[in-house]
Short mmCIF file of C-alpha atoms in Angstrom, two decimals:
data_model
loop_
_atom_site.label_atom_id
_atom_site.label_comp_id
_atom_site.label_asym_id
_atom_site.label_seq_id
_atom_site.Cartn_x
_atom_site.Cartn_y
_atom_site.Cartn_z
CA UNK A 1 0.00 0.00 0.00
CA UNK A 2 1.14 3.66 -0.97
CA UNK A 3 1.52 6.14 1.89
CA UNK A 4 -1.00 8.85 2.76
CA UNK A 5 1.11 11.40 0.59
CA UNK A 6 1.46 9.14 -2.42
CA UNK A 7 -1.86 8.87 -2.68
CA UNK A 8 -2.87 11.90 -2.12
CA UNK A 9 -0.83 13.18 -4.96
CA UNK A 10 -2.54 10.05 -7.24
CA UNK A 11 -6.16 11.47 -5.74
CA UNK A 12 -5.42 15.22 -6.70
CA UNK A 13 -4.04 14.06 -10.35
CA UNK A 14 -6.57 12.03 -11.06
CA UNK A 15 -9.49 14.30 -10.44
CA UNK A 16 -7.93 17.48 -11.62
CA UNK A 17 -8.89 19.25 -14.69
CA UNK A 18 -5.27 20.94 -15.12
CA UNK A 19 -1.75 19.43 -15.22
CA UNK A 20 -0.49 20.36 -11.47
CA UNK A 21 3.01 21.50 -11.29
CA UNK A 22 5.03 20.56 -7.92
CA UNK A 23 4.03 23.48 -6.14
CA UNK A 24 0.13 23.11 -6.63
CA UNK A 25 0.95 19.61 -4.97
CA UNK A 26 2.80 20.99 -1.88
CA UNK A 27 0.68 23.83 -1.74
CA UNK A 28 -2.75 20.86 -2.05
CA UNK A 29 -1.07 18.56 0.58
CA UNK A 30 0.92 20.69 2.63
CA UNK A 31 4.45 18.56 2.13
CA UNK A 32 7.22 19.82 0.87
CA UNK A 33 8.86 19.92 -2.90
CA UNK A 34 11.48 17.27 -2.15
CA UNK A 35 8.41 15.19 -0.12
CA UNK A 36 6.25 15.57 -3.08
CA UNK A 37 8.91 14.90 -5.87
CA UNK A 38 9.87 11.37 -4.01
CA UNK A 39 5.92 11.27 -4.01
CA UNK A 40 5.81 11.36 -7.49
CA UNK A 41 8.65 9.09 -8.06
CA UNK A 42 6.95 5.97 -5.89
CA UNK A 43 3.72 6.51 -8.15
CA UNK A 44 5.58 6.75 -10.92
CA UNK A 45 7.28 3.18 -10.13
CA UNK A 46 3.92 2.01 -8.37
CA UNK A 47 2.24 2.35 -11.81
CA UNK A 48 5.10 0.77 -14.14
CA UNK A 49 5.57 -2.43 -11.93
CA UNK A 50 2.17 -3.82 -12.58
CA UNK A 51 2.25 -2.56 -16.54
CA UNK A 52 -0.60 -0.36 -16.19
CA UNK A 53 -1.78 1.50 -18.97
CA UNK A 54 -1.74 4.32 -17.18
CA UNK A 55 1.38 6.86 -17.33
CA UNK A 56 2.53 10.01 -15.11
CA UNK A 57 3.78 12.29 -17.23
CA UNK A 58 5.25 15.89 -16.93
CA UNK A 59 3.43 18.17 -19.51
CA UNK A 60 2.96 21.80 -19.96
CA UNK A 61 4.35 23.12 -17.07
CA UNK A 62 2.40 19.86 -14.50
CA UNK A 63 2.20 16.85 -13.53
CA UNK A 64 -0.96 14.49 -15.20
CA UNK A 65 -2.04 10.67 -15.88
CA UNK A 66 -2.40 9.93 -19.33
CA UNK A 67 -2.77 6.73 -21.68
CA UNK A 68 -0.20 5.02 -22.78
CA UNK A 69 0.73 6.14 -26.65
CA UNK A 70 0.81 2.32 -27.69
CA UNK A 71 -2.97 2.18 -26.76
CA UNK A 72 -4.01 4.89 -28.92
CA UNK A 73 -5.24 3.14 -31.16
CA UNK A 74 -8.56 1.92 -28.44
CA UNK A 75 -8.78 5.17 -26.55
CA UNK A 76 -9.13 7.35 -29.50
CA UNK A 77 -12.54 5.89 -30.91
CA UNK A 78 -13.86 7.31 -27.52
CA UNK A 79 -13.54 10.41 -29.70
CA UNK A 80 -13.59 9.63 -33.48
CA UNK A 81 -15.32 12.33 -34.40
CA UNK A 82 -14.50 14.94 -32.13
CA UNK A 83 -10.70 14.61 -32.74
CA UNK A 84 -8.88 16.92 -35.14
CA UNK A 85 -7.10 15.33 -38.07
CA UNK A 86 -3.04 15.48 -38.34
CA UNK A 87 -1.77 19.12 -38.95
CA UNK A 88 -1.11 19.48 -42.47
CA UNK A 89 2.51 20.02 -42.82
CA UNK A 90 2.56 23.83 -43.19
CA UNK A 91 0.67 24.03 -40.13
CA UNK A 92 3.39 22.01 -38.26
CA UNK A 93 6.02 23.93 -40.04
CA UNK A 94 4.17 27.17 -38.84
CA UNK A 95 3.76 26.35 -35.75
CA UNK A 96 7.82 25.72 -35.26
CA UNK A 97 8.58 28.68 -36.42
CA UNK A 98 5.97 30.28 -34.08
CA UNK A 99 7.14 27.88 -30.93
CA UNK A 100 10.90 29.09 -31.41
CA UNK A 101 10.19 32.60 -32.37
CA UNK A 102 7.28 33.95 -30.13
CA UNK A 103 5.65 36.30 -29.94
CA UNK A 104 6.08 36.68 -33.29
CA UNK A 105 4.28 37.74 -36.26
CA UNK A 106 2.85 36.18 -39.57
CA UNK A 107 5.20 38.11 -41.37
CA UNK A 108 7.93 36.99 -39.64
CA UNK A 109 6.56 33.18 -40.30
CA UNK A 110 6.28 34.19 -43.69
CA UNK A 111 9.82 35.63 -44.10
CA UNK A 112 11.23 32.06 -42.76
CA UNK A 113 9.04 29.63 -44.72
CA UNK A 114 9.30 31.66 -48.07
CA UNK A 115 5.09 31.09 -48.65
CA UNK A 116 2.04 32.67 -46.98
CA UNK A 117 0.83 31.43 -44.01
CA UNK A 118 -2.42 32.44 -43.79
CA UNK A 119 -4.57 29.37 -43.84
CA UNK A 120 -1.97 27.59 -41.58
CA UNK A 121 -2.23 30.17 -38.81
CA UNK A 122 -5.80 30.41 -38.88
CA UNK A 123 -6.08 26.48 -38.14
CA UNK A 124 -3.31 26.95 -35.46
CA UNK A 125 -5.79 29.42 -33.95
CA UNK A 126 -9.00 26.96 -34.24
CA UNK A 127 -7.02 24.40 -33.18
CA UNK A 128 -6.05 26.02 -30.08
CA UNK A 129 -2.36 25.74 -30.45
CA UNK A 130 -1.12 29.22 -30.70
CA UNK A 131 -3.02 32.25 -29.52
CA UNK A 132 -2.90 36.00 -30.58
CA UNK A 133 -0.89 37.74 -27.83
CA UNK A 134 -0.68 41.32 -28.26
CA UNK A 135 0.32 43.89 -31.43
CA UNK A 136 3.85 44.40 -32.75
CA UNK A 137 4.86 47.92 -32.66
CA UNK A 138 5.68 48.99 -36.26
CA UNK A 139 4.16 49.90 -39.50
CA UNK A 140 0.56 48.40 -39.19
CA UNK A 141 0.79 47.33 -36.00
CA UNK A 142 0.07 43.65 -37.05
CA UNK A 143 -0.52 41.09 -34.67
CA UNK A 144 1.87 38.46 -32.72
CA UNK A 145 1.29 35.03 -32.28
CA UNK A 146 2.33 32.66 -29.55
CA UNK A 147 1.57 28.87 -28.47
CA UNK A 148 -0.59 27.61 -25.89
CA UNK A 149 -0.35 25.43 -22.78
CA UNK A 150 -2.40 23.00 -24.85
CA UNK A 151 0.44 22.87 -27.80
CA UNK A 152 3.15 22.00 -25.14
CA UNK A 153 0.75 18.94 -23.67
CA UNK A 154 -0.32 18.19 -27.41
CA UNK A 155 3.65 17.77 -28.25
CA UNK A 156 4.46 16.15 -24.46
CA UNK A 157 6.66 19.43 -23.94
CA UNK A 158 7.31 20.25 -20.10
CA UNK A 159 7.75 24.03 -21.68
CA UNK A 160 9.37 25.83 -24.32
CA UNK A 161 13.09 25.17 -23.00
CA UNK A 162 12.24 21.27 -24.05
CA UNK A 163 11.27 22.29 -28.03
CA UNK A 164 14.05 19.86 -29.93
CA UNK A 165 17.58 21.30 -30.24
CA UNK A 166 16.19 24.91 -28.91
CA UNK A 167 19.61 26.15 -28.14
CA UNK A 168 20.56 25.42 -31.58
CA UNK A 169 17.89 27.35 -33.61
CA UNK A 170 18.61 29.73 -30.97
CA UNK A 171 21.76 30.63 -32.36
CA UNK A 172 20.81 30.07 -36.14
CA UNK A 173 18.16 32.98 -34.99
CA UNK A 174 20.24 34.71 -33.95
CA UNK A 175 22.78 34.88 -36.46
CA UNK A 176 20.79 37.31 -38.31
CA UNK A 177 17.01 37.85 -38.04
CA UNK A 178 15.24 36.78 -40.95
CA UNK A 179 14.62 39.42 -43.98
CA UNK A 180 11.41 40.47 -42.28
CA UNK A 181 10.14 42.67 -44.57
CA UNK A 182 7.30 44.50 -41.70
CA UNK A 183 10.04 45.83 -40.09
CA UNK A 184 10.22 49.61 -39.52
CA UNK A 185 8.90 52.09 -42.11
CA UNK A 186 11.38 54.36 -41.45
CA UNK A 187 14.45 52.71 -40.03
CA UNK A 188 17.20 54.69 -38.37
CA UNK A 189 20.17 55.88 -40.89
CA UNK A 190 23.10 54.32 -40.15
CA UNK B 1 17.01 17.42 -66.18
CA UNK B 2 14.42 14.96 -68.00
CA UNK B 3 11.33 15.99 -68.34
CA UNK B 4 9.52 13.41 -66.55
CA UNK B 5 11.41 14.70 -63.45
CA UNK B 6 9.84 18.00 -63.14
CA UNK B 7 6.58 16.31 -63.97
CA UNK B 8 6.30 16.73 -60.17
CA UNK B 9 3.92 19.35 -59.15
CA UNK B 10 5.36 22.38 -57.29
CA UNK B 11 1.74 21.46 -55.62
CA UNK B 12 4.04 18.74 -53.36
CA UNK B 13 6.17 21.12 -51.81
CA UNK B 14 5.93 24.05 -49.55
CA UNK B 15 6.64 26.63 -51.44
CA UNK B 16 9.88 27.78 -53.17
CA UNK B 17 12.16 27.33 -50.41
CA UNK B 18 10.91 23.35 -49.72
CA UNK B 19 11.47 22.80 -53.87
CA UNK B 20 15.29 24.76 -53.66
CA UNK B 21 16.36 22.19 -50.75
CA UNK B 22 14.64 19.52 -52.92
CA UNK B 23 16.69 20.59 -55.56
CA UNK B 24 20.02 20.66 -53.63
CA UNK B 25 19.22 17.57 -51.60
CA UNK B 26 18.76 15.68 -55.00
CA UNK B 27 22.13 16.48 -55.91
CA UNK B 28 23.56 15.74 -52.78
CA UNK B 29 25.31 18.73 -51.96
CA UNK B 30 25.34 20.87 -48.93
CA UNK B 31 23.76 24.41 -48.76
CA UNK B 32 26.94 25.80 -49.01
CA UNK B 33 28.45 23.38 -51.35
CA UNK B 34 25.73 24.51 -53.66
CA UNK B 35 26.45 26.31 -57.19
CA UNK B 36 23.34 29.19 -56.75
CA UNK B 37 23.72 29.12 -60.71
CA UNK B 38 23.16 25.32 -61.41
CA UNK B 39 20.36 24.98 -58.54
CA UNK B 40 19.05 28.46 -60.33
CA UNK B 41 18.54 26.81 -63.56
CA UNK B 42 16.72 23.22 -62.17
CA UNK B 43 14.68 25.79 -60.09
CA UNK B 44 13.60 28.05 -63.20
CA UNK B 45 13.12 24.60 -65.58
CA UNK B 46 10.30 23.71 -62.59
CA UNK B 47 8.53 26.69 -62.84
CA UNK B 48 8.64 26.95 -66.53
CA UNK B 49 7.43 23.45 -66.62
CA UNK B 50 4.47 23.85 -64.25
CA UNK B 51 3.81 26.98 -66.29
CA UNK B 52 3.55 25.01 -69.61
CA UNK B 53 1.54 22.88 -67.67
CA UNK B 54 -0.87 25.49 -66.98
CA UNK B 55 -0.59 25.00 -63.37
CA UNK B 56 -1.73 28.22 -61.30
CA UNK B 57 2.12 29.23 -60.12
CA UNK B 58 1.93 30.67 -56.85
CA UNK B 59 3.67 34.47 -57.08
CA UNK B 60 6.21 33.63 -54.60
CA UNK B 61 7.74 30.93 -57.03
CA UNK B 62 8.14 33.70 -59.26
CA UNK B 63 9.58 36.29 -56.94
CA UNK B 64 12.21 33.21 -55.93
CA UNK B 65 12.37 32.87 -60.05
CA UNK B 66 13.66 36.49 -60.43
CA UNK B 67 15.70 36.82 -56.70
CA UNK B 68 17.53 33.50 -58.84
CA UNK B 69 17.79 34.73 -62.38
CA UNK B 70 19.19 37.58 -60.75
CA UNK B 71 22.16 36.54 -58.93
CA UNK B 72 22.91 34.19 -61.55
CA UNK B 73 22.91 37.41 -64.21
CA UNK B 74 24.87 38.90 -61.87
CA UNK B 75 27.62 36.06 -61.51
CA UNK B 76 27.92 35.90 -64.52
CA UNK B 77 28.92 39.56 -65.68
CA UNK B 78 32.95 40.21 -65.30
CA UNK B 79 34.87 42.38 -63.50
CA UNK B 80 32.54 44.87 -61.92
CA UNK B 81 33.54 45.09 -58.37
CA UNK B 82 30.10 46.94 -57.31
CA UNK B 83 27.86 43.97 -58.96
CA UNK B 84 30.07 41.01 -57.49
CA UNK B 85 29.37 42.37 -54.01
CA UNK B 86 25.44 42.48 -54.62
CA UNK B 87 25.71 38.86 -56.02
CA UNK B 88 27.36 37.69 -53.28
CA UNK B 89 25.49 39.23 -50.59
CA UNK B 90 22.13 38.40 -52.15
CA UNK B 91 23.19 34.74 -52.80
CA UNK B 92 24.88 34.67 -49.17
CA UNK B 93 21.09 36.18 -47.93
CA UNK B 94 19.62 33.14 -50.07
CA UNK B 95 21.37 30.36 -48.87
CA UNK B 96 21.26 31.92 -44.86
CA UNK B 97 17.32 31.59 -45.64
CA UNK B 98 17.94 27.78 -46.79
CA UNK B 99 19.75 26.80 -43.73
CA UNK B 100 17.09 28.33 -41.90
CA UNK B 101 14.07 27.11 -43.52
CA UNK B 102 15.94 23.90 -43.51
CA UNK B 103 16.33 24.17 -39.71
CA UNK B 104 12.57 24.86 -38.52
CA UNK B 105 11.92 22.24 -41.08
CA UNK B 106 13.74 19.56 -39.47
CA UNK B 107 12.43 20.69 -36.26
CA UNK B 108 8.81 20.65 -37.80
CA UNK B 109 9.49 16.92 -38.55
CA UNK B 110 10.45 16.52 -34.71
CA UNK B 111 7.63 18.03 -33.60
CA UNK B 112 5.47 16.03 -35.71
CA UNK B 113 7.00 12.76 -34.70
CA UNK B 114 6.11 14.11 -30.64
CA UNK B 115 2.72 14.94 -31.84
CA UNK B 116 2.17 11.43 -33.36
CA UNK B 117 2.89 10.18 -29.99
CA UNK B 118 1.55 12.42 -28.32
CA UNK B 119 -1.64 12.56 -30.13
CA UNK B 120 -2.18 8.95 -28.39
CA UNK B 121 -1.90 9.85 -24.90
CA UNK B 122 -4.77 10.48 -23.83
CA UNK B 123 -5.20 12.29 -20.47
CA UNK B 124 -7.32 11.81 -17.76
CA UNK B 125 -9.76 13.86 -17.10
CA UNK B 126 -10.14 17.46 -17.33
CA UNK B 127 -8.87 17.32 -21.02
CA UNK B 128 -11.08 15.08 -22.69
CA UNK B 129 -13.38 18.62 -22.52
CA UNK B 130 -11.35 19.68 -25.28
CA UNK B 131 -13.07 17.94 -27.35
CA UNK B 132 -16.14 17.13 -25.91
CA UNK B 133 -19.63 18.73 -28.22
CA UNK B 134 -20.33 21.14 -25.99
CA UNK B 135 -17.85 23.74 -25.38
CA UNK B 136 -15.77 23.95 -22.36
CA UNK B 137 -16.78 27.33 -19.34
CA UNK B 138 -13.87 29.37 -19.76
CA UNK B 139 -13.68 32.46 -17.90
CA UNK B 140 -13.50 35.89 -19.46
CA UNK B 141 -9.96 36.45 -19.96
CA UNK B 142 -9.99 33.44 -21.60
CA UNK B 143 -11.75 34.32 -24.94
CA UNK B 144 -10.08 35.29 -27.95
CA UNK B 145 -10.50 37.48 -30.91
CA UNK B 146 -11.19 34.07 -33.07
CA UNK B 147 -14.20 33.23 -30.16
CA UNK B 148 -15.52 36.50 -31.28
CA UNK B 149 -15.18 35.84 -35.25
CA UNK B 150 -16.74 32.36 -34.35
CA UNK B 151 -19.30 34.01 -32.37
CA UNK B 152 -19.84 36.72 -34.49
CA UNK B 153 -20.74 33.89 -37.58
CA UNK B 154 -22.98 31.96 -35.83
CA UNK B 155 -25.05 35.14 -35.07
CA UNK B 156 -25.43 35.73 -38.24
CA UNK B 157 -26.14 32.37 -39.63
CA UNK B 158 -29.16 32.34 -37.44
CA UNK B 159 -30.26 36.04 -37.77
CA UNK B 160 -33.52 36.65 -37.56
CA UNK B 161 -35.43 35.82 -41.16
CA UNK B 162 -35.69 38.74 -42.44
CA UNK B 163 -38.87 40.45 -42.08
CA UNK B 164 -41.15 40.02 -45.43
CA UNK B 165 -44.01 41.03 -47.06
CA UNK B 166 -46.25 39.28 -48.85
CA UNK B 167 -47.50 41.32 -52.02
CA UNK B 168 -49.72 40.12 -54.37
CA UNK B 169 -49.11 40.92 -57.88
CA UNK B 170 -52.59 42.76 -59.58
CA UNK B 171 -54.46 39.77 -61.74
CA UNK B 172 -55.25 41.64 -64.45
CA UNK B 173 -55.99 39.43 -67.75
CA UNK B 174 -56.84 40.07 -71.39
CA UNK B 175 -60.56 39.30 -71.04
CA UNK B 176 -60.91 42.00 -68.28
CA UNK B 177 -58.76 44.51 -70.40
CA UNK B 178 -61.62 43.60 -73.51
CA UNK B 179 -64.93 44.39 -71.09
CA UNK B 180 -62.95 47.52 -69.53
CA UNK B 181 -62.10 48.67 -73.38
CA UNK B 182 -65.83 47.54 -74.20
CA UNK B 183 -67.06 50.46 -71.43
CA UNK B 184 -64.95 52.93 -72.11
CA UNK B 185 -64.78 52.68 -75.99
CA UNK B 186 -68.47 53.53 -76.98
CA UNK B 187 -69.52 52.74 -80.79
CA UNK B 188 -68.98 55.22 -83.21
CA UNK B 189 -65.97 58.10 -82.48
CA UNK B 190 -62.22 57.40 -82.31
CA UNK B 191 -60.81 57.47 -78.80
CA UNK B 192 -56.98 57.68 -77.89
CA UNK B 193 -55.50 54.64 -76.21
CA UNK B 194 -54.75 56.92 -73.52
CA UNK B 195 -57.59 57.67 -72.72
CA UNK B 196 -58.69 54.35 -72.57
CA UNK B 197 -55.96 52.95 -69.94
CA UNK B 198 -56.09 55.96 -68.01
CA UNK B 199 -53.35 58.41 -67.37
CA UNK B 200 -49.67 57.18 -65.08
CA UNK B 201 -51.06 53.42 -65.48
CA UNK B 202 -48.72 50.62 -64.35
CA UNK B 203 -46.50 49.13 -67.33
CA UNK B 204 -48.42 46.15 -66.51
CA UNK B 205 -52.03 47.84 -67.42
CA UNK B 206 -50.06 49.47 -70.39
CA UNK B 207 -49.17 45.75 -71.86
CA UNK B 208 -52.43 44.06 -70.76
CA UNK B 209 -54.69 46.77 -72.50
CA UNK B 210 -52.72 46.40 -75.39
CA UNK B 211 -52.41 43.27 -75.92
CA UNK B 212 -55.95 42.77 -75.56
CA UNK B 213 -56.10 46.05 -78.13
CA UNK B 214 -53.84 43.07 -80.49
CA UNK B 215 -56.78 40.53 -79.91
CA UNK B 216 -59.59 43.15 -80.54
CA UNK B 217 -58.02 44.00 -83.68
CA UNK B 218 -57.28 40.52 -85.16
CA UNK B 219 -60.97 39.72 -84.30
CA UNK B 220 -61.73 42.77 -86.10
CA UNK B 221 -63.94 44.58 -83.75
CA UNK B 222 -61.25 47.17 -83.52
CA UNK B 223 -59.74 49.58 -85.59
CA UNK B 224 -57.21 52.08 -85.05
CA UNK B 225 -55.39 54.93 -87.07
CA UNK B 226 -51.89 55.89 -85.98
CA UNK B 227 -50.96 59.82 -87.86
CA UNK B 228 -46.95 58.93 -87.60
CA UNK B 229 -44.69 56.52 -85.99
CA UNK B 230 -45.12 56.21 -82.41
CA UNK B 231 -47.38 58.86 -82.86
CA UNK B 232 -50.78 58.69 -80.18
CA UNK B 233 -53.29 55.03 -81.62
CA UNK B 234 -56.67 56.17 -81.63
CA UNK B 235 -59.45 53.21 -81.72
CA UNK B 236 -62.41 52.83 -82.85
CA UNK B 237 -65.33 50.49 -82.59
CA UNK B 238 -66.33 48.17 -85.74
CA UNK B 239 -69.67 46.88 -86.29
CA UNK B 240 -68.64 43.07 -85.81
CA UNK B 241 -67.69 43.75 -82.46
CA UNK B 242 -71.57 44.17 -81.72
CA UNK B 243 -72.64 41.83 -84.16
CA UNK B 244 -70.11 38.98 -82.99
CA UNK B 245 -70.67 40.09 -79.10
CA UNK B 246 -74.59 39.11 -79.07
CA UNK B 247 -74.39 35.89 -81.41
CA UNK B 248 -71.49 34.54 -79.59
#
């Protein structure tokens, strides 16, 4: 049998409607982080010595159960036609360049992938994967784009530090920006 | 480059940059192993193709088409110091755009692979909302500009029907034209047609009363004088029409 804290950390998980990152579960049971990360750890073995289905997994900033991938196949006619199809591949290439680059704008999308991106943002935004986060303050004053908690859990991302070789797009990014051509109307001489 | 090999259509790729890495992965070079000039001309024998093809070629193949017929007009005119620069800095801007659409796109394929997985694991419960039919609560500062595009459709997909009227168009046939000429067109004098269908009548009344003027006529229990063309008709009543009228 688990202790008290184990499963009151497999109680909270189960019944919440959010990831919960290690402070909502000190702050829910009152234990501290090193208390509630060996917690986690027990449930975490608890669950893989019997083989359960069943998986604890670190998404999106928190802690949540979810199926196992290999069972997808079973759990997803639950929602068959609820589901969203696969992201066509511009979207997926849009939403990189958005993931690496936020906030950023279309235009700046557009600069990197050499095509309009119109269509593929406006699914991002349906599908809930990237949000409009504020204005970009130059000519036109066009709009910035950034991903949502729900496109780190959709990916199994922790956060945006864990996108694939970040530190090395980093640098290509930084190299140079890309030829955006929204930039500023008026750019300083020199 | 055979023909068959550009029967591709620049539908399968992503737009000019995806077909220029094509082009340079096909020969198996490296970005910057690439001759801009050679991977110029595969990359213009495309476009040309899909042209002749009469395929609908996106404008930013053909801004990519000039940005690479001009470096590789530039490379190849000597000497000029001024114009080598330009070449090289717009082919170095080129092939920096490669590596970096090359970069996000290997990422992309990263991501996709997570998502694949991902896509599978399902969690428990809260989620599942996500896609439930009904739309999850979400608090006010949780709406977007899309929620109000969404909401802003279905409104008016179910607007109100738009308030109508029903109006009922004036039955007015050639029979009642005849007994309304009958009254007003007494036996003997010639009377204007205007007279007859009354002054600012509907275009309607205008066509009915003459058309049943036509019918009058053909029967022969009309006759009418006109002094020049489009000049006023003037009518008069013939004999048969009284004669035919009580037989018949």
């Amino acid at each position: 049998m688990l202790d008290r804290l184990t499963r009151s950390i497999e109680a909270l998980l189960f019944a919440s409607d959010r990831p919960l990152s290690l402070q909502d579960l000190c702050e829910l049971t009152g234990c501290g982080p090193d208390a509630a990360a060996g917690a986690l750890e027990q449930l975490r073995e608890a669950f893989e010595e019997i083989g359960s289905s069943i998986i604890l997994a670190e998404l999106a900033g928190g802690w949540r159960f979810v199926t196992d991938p290999s069972l997808g196949d079973v759990v997803s006619q639950l929602f068959e036609d609820r589901r969203p199809g696969k992201l066509s591949r511009a979207s997926i290439e849009t939403l990189a360049v958005i993931a690496y680059n936020q906030p950023c704008t279309k235009a700046a999308v557009e600069a990197i992938r050499g095509v309009d991106c119109d269509s593929a943002v406006r699914s991002l935004l349906e599908r809930g994967l990237v949000r409009i986060c504020g204005r970009q303050e130059t000519a036109g004053r066009p709009l910035t784009y950034a991903t949502t908690d729900q496109f780190l859990s959709s990916f199994g991302l922790l956060d945006l530090e864990h996108l694939p070789r970040r530190r090395e797009i980093d640098e290509i990014l930084a190299s140079g920006p890309p030829a955006e051509e929204s930039g500023e109307l008026f750019p300083h001489e020199g | 480059m055979s023909a068959e090999a550009c029967r591709i259509s620049l539908e399968a790729f992503e737009g000019p940059l995806d077909l220029l890495l094509y082009l340079i992965r096909r020969e198996e070079l490296d970005i910057r192993e690439v001759s801009v000039a050679r991977v110029a001309d595969q990359y213009l024998e495309y476009v040309r193709q899909a042209e002749e093809l009469d395929l609908d070629v996106a404008s930013e193949y053909l801004v990519m088409a000039a940005t690479l017929a001009g470096i590789k007009s530039r490379a190849l005119l000597p000497g000029r110091g001024d114009l080598q620069e330009e070449q090289e800095s717009s082919a170095e801007e080129l092939l920096r755009q490669l590596e970096l659409y090359k970069a996000f796109r290997e990422v992309a394929e990263e991501l996709r692979d997570s998502e694949a997985t991902w896509r599978n694991a399902f969690p428990a419960p809260g989620e599942r909302e996500r896609w439930s039919a009904e739309s999850p609560v979400r608090l006010a500062g949780q709406y977007t500009i899309v929620d109000l595009l969404e909401a802003l459709e279905e409104l008016s997909a179910e607007a109100a029907p738009e308030s109508s009227e029903t109006l009922e168009r004036p039955r007015l046939t050639i029979a009642s034209c005849i007994s309304s000429i009958s009254t007003s067109l007494a036996p003997g004098g010639w009377v204007p047609l205007g007279q007859i269908v009354g002054a600012g009548s509907s275009r309607l009344r205008l066509v009915g009363f003459f058309v049943a003027i036509l019918e009058l006529v053909r029967r022969g229990w009309v006759s009418f004088s006109q002094k020049s063309p489009f000049g006023e008709l003037r009518l008069r009543r013939t004999g048969r029409w009284s004669e035919e009228c009580s037989t018949g």
